[in-house]
Short mmCIF file of C-alpha atoms in Angstrom, two decimals:
data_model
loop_
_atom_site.label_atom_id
_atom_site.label_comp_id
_atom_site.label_asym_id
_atom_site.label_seq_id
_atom_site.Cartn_x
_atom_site.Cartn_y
_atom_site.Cartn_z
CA UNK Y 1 -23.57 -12.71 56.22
CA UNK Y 2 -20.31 -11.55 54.48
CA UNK Y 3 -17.40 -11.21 56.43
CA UNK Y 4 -15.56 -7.85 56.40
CA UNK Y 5 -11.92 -7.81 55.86
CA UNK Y 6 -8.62 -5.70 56.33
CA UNK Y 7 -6.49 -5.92 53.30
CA UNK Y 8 -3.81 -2.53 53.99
CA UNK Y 9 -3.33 0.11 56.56
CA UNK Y 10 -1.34 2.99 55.68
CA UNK Y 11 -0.72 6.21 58.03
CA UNK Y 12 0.85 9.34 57.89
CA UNK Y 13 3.82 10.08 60.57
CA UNK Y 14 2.26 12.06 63.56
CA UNK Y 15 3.33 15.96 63.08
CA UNK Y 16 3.30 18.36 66.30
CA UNK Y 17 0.02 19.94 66.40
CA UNK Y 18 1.55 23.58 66.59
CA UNK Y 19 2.85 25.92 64.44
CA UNK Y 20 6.32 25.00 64.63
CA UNK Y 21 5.56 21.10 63.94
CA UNK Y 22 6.88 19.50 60.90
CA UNK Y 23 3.40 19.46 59.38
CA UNK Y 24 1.94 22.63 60.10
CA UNK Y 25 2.23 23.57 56.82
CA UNK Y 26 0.80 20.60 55.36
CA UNK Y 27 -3.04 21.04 54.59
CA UNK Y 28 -5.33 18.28 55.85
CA UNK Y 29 -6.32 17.48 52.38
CA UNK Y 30 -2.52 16.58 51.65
CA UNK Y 31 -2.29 14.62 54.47
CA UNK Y 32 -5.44 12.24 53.82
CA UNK Y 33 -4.65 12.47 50.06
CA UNK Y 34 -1.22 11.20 50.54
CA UNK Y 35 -1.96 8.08 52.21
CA UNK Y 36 -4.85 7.52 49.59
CA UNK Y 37 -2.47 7.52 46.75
CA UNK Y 38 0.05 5.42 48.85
CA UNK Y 39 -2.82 2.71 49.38
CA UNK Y 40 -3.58 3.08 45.79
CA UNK Y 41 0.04 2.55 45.07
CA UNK Y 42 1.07 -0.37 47.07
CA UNK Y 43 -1.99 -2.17 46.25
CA UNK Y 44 -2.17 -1.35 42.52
CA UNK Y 45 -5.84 -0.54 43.60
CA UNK Y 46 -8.10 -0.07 40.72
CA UNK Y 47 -9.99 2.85 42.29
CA UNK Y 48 -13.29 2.74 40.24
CA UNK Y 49 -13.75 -0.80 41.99
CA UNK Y 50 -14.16 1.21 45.56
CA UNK Y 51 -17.49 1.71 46.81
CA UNK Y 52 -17.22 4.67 49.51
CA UNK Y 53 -14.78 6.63 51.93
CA UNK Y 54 -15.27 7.23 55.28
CA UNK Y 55 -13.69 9.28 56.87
CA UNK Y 56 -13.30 11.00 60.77
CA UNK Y 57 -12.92 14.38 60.93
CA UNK Y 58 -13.63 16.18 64.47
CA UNK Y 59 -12.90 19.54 63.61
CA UNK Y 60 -14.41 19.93 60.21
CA UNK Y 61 -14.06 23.40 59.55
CA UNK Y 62 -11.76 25.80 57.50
CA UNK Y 63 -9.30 23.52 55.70
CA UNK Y 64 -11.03 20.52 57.25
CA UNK Y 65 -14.60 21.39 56.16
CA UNK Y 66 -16.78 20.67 53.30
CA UNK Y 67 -17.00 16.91 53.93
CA UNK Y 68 -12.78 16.46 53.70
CA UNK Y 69 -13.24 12.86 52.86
CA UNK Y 70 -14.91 13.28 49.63
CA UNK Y 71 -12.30 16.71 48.47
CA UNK Y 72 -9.43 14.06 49.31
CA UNK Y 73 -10.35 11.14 47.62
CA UNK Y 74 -10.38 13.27 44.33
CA UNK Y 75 -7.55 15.38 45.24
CA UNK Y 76 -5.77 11.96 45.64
CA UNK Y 77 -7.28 10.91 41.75
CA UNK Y 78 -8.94 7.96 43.07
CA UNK Y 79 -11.96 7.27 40.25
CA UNK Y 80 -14.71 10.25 40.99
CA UNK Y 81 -17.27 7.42 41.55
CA UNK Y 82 -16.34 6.13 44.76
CA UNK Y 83 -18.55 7.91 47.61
CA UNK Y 84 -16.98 10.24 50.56
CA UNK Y 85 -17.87 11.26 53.95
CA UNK Y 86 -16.87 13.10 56.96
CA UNK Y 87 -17.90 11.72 60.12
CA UNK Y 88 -17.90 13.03 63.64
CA UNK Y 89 -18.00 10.42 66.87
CA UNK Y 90 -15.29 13.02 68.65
CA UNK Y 91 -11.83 10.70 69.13
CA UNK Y 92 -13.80 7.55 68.07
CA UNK Y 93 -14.44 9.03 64.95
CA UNK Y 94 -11.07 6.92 63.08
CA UNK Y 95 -12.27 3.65 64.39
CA UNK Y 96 -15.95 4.34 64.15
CA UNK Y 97 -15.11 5.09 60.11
CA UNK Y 98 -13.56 1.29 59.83
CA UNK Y 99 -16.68 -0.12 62.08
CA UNK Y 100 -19.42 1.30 59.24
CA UNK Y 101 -17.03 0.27 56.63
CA UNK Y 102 -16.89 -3.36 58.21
CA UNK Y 103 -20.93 -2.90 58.69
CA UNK Y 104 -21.52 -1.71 55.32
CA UNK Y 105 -19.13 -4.83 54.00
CA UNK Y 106 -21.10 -7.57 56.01
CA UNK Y 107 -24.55 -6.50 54.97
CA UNK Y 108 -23.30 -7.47 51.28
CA UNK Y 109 -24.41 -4.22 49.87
CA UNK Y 110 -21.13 -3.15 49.18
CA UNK Y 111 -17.68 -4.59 48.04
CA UNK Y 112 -14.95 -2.62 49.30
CA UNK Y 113 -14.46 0.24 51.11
CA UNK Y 114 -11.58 2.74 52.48
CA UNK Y 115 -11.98 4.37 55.74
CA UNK Y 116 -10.04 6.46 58.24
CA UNK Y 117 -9.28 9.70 59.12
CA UNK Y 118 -7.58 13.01 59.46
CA UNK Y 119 -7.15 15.47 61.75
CA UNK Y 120 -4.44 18.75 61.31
CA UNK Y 121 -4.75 20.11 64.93
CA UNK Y 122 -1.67 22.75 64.00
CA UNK Y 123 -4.04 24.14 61.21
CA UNK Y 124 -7.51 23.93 62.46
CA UNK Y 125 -6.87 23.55 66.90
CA UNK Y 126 -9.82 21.15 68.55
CA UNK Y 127 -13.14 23.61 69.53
CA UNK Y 128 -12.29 25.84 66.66
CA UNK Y 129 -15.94 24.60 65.76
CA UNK Y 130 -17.38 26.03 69.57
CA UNK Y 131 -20.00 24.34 69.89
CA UNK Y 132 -23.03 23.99 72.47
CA UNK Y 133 -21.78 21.61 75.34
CA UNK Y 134 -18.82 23.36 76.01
CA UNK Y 135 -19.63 27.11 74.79
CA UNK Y 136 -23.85 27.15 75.42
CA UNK Y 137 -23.89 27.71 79.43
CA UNK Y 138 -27.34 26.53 79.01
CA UNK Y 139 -26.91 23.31 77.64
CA UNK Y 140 -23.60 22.68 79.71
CA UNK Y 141 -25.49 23.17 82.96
CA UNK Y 142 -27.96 21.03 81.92
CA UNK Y 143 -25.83 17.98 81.02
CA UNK Y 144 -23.23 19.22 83.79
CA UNK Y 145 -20.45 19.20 80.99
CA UNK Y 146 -16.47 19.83 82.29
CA UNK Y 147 -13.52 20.05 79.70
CA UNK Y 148 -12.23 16.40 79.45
CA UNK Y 149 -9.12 17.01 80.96
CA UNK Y 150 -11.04 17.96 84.52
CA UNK Y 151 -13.15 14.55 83.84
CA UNK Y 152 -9.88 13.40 83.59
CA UNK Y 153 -8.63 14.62 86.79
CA UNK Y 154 -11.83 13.44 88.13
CA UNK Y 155 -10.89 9.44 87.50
CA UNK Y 156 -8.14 9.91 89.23
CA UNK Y 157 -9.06 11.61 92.56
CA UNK Y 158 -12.02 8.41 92.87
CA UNK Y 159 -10.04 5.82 91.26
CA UNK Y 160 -7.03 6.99 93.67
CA UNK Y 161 -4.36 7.35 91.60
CA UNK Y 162 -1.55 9.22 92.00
CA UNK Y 163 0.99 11.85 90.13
CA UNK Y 164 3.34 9.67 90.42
CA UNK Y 165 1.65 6.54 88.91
CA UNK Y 166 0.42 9.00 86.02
CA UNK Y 167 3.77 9.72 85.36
CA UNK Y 168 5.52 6.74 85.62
CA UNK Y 169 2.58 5.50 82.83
CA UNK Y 170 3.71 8.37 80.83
CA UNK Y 171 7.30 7.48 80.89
CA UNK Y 172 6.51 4.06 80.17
CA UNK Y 173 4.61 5.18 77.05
CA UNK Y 174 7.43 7.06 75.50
CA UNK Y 175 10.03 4.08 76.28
CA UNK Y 176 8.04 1.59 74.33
CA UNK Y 177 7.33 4.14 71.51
CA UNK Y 178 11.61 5.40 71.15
CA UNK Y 179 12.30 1.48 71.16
CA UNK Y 180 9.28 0.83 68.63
CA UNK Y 181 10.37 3.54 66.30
CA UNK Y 182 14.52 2.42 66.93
CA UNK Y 183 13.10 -1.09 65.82
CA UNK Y 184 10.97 -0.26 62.63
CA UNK Y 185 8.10 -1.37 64.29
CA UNK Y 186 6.32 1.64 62.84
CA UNK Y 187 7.75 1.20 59.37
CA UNK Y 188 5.29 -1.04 57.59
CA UNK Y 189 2.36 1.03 57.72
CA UNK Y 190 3.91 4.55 57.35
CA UNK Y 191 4.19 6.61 54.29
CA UNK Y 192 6.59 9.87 54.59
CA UNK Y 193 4.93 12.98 53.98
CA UNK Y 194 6.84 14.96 51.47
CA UNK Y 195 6.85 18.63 49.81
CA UNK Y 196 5.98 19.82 46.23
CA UNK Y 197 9.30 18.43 44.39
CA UNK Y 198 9.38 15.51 46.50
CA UNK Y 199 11.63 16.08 49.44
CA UNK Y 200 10.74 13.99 52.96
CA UNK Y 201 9.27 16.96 55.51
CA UNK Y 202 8.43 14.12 58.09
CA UNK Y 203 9.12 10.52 57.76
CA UNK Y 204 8.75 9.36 61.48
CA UNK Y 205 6.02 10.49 64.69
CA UNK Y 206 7.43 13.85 66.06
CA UNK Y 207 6.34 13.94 69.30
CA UNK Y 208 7.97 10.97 70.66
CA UNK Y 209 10.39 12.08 73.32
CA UNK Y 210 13.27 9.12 73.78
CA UNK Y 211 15.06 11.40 76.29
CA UNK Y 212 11.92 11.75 78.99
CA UNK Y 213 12.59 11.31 81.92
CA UNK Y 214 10.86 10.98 85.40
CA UNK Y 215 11.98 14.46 86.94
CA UNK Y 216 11.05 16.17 83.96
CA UNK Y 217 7.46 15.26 83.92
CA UNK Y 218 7.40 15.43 87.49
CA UNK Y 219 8.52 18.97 87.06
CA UNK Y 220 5.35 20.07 84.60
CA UNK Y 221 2.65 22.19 85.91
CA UNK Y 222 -1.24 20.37 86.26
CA UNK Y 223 -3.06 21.49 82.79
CA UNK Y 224 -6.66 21.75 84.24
CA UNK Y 225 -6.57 23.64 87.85
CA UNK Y 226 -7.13 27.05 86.50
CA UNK Y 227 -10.53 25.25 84.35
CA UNK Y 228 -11.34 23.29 87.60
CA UNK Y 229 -11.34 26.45 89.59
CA UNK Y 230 -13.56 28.33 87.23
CA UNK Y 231 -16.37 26.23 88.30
CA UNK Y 232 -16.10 22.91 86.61
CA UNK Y 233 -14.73 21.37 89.54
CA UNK Y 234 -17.75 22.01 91.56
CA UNK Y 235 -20.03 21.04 88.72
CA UNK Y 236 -17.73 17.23 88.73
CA UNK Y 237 -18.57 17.32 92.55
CA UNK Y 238 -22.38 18.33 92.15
CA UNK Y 239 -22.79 15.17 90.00
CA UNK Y 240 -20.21 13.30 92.44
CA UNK Y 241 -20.58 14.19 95.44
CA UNK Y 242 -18.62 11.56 97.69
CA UNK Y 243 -15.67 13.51 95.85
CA UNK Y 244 -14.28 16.04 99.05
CA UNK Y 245 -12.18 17.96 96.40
CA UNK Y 246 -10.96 17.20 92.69
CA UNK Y 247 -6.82 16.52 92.33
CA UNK Y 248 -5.47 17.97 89.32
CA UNK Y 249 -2.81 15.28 88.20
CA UNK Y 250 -2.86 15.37 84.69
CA UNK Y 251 -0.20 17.72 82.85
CA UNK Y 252 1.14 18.13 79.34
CA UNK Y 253 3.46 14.75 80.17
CA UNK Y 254 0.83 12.37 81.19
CA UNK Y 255 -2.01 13.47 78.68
CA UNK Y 256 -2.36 12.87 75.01
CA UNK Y 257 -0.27 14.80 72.89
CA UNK Y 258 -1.93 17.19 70.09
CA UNK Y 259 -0.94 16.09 66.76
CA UNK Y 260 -1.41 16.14 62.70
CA UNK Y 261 -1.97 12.65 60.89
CA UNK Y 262 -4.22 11.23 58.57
CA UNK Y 263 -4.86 7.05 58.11
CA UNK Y 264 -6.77 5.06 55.41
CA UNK Y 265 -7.79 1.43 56.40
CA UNK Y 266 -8.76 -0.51 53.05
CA UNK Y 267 -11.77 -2.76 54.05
CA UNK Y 268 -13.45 -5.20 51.79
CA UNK Y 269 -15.37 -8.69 51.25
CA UNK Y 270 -13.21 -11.78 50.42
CA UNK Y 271 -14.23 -12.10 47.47
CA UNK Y 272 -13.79 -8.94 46.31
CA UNK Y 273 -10.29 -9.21 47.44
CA UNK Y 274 -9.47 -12.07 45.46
CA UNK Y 275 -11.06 -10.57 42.41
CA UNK Y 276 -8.73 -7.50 42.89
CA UNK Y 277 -5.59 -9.23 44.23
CA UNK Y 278 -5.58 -8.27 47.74
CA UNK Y 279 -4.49 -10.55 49.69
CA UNK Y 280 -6.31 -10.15 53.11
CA UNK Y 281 -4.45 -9.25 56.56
CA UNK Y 282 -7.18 -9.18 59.17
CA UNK Y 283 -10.98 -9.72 59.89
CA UNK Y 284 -13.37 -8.32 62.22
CA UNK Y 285 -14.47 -9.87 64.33
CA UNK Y 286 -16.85 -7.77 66.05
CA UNK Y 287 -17.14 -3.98 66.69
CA UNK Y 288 -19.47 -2.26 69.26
CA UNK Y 289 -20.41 1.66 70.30
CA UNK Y 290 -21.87 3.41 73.17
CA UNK Y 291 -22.18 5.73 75.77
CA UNK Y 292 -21.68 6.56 79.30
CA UNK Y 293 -22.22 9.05 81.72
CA UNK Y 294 -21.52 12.61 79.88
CA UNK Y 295 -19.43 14.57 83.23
CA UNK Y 296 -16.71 11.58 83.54
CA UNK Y 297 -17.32 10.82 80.11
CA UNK Y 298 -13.92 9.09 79.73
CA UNK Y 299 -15.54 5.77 80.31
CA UNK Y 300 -16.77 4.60 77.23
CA UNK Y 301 -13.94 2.99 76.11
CA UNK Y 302 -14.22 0.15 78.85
CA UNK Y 303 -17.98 0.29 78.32
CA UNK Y 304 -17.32 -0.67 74.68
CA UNK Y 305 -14.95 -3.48 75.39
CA UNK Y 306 -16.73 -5.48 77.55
CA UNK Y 307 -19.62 -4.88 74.99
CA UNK Y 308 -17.60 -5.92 72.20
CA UNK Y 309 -16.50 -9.10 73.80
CA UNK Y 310 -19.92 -10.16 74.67
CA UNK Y 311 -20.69 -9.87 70.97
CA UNK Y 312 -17.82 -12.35 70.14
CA UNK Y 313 -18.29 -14.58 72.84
CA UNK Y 314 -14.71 -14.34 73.68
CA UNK Y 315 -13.39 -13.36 77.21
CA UNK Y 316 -10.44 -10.92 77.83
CA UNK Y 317 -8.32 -14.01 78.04
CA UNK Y 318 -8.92 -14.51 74.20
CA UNK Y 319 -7.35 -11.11 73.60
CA UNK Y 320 -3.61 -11.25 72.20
CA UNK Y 321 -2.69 -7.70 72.26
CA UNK Y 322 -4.98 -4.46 73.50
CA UNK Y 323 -4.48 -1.31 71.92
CA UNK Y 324 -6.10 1.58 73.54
CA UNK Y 325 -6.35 5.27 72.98
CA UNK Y 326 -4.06 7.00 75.75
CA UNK Y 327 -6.15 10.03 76.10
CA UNK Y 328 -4.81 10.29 79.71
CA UNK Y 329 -2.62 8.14 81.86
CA UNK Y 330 -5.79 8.04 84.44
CA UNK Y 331 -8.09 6.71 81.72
CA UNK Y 332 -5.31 4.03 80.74
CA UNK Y 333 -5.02 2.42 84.28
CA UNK Y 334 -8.67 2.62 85.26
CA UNK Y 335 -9.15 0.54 81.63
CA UNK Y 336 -6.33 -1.51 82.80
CA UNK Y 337 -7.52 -2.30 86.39
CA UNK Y 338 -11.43 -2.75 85.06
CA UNK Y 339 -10.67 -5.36 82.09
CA UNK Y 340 -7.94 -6.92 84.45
CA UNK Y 341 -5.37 -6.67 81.65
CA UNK Y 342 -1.66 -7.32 82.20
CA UNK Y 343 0.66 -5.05 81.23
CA UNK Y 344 2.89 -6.80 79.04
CA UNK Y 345 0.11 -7.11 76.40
CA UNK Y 346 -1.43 -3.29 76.38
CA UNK Y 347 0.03 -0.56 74.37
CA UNK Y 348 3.30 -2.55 73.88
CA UNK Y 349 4.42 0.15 71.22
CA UNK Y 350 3.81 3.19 73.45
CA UNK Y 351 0.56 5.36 72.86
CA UNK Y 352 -0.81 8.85 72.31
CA UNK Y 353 0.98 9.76 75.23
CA UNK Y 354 4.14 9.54 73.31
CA UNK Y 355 2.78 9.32 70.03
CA UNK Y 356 0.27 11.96 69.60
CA UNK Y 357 -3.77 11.87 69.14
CA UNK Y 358 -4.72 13.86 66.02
CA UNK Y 359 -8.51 13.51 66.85
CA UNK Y 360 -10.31 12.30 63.69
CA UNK Y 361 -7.56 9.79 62.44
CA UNK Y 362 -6.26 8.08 65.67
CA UNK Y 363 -8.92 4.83 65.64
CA UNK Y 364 -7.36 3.83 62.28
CA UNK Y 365 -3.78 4.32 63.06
CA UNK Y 366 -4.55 2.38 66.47
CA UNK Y 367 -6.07 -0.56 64.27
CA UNK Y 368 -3.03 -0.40 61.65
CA UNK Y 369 -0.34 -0.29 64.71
CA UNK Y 370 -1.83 -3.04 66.27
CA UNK Y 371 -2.06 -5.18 63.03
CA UNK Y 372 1.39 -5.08 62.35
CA UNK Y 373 2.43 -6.03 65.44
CA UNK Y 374 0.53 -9.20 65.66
CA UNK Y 375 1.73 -9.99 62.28
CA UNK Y 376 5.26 -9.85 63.75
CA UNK Y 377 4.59 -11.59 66.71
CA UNK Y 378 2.67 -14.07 64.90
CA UNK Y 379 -0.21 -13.70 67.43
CA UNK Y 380 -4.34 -13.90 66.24
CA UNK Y 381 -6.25 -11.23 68.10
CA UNK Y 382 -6.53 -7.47 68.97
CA UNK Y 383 -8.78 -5.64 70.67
CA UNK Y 384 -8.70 -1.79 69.80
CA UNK Y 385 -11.18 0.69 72.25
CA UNK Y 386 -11.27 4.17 72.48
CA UNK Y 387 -13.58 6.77 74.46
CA UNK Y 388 -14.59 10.29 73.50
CA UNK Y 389 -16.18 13.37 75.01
CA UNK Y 390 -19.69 12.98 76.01
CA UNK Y 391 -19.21 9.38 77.21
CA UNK Y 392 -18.85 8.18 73.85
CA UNK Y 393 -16.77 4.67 73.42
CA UNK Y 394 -16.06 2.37 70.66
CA UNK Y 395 -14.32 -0.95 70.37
CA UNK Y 396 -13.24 -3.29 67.64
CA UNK Y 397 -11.69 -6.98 68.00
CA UNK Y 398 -9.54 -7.81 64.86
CA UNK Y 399 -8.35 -11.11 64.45
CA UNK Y 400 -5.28 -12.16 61.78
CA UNK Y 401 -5.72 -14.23 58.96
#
């Protein structure tokens, strides 16, 4: 079997995901195309040698539809015969795009491959698409289906966790991002996204807050009362019923923030590499997907980890760094008391919290931000996990060459 290696990571800044953000005028198939010609760039890539894109995409519609991934990869010049897809595994989708590319590269059937993803959330907001388990009441009372952010709130009220410790997770998260971006940590894999004659629009995540502060997020309103109150509260209960009432804890501070961004991840077989000059970063290891329980549904990612592991016969204790998606505080310390990880070696550069989640393209930048950072601690493996609605999860263990 051929091994399947990471030669370049390149990301765009995170733009707020509203109309005022830095990016909101910035169409998804700039964003993705821009860090394909900056991978093509810094790697003098000869683009005909490429075998496919993949690409994640959750809300593939309007500027994001008719398969993104392919329109960017020509819009970015790259040679018209490498392949290009959009795939959809909700906020997996970014790392799910480097797992096929990895699975695609080990098989031997093909050479080299760039995945990754894109997501402009200002442009195109998340359930633009509707769709049937959260607009069908049919097939939401079937599958007993609540909004994410009430699963959310759901982890919380059985795992016991408080406001306070949501919070204080939160604040944490931007602290480590502020000093990661006043460091450069950030700088290696980022490519500034720029306007028609060339002048820097963003250059650095948007969203990152260096002034939070504990009594300001203690002073935001819960984000999913008014949704748990419309019935979804008593649908979480129905299918957990120990649960006397559900505590709405999460707000805008302690969940993910919404965000533009697009990543490529350039994946290929060593000997490809050498044949093209690439001098490899990373391999992986192992990668693993499935799926949980569809009301909590924020589960998967742990799921996926301790199914990953098994796969590489390694133990948590093998695992240098951890970098997992902060879709909500609650889902960050139930991962964190489950896998029995210490603190000092998860997130270390701050997460979505801080740093945004633009849906399709956050697996990738997770994988490049983790990369660098072992490479500058000088440290040999990652683990990178993420859940997604429906229970999905997905988890890949890099390790540094």
């Amino acid at each position: 079997m051929t091994d399947a290696y990471i030669f370049d990571t390149v990301r765009t800044p995170r733009g707020k995901g509203k109309s005022s953000g830095a990016l909101h005028e910035v169409r998804a198939i700039d964003l993705l195309g821009d860090v394909l010609k900056e991978m093509q760039r810094r790697n003098d890539l000869d683009t005909s040698q490429v075998d496919d894109g993949i690409f994640g995409c959750v809300t593939a519609m309007d500027d994001q539809g008719g398969n993104i991934g392919k329109a960017s990869l020509l819009f970015a010049d790259w040679d018209e015969g490498v392949g290009g897809m959009q795939i959809n595994r909700f906020c997996c989708s970014g790392l799910e795009a480097v797992n096929l590319a990895a699975m695609k590269i080990r098989s031997g059937l093909e050479d080299l491959i760039v995945a990754g993803g894109v997501e402009s959330m200002s442009r195109v907001p998340m359930h633009t698409d509707d769709g049937p388990m959260l607009f069908d009441p049919d097939v939401v009372g079937k599958i007993n289906y609540v909004p994410q952010g009430v699963a959310a709130d759901l982890i919380a009220t059985i795992e016991g966790f408080s406001r306070e410790e949501l919070d204080a997770y939160a604040l944490q998260s931007h602290q480590r991002a502020a000093n990661a971006m006043r460091n450069g940590y950030f700088d290696k894999s980022i490519t500034p996204i720029r306007d028609w004659v060339g002048l820097v629009i963003l250059d650095k995540d948007e969203s990152v807050r260096p002034d939070c502060s504990s009594d300001g997020l203690a002073s935001l309103e819960p984000s999913f009362s008014e949704l748990g109150e419309m019935g979804f509260d008593a649908m979480a209960q129905k299918k957990y019923p120990s649960v006397e009432y559900v505590r709405h804890v999460h707000t805008a501070g302690n969940s993910s923030a919404i965000v533009d961004g697009a990543a490529a991840v350039l994946v290929g077989s060593l000997q490809k590499g050498k044949a093209l000059g690439l001098k490899p970063r990373a391999k992986v290891i192992a990668t693993a997907t499935v799926s949980c329980e569809p009301t909590i549904m924020l589960l998967g990612h742990i799921a996926a980890a301790k199914k990953v592991l098994k796969k590489a016969n390694l133990t948590p204790k093998d695992i240098d760094l951890w970098e997992v998606n902060e879709a909500f505080a609650a889902v960050i310390l139930k991962f964190q008391r489950d896998m029995e990880i210490d603190d000092t070696i998860l997130n270390v550069n701050g997460g979505a919290i801080a740093l945004g989640h633009p849906l399709g393209a956050t697996g990738a930048m997770l994988l490049g931000t983790v990369l660098d950072e072992l490479e500058r601690r000088g440290q040999k493996r990652a683990l990178i996990a993420l859940c997604g609605g429906a229970g999905l999860g997905v988890a890949t263990i890099i390790e540094r060459v």
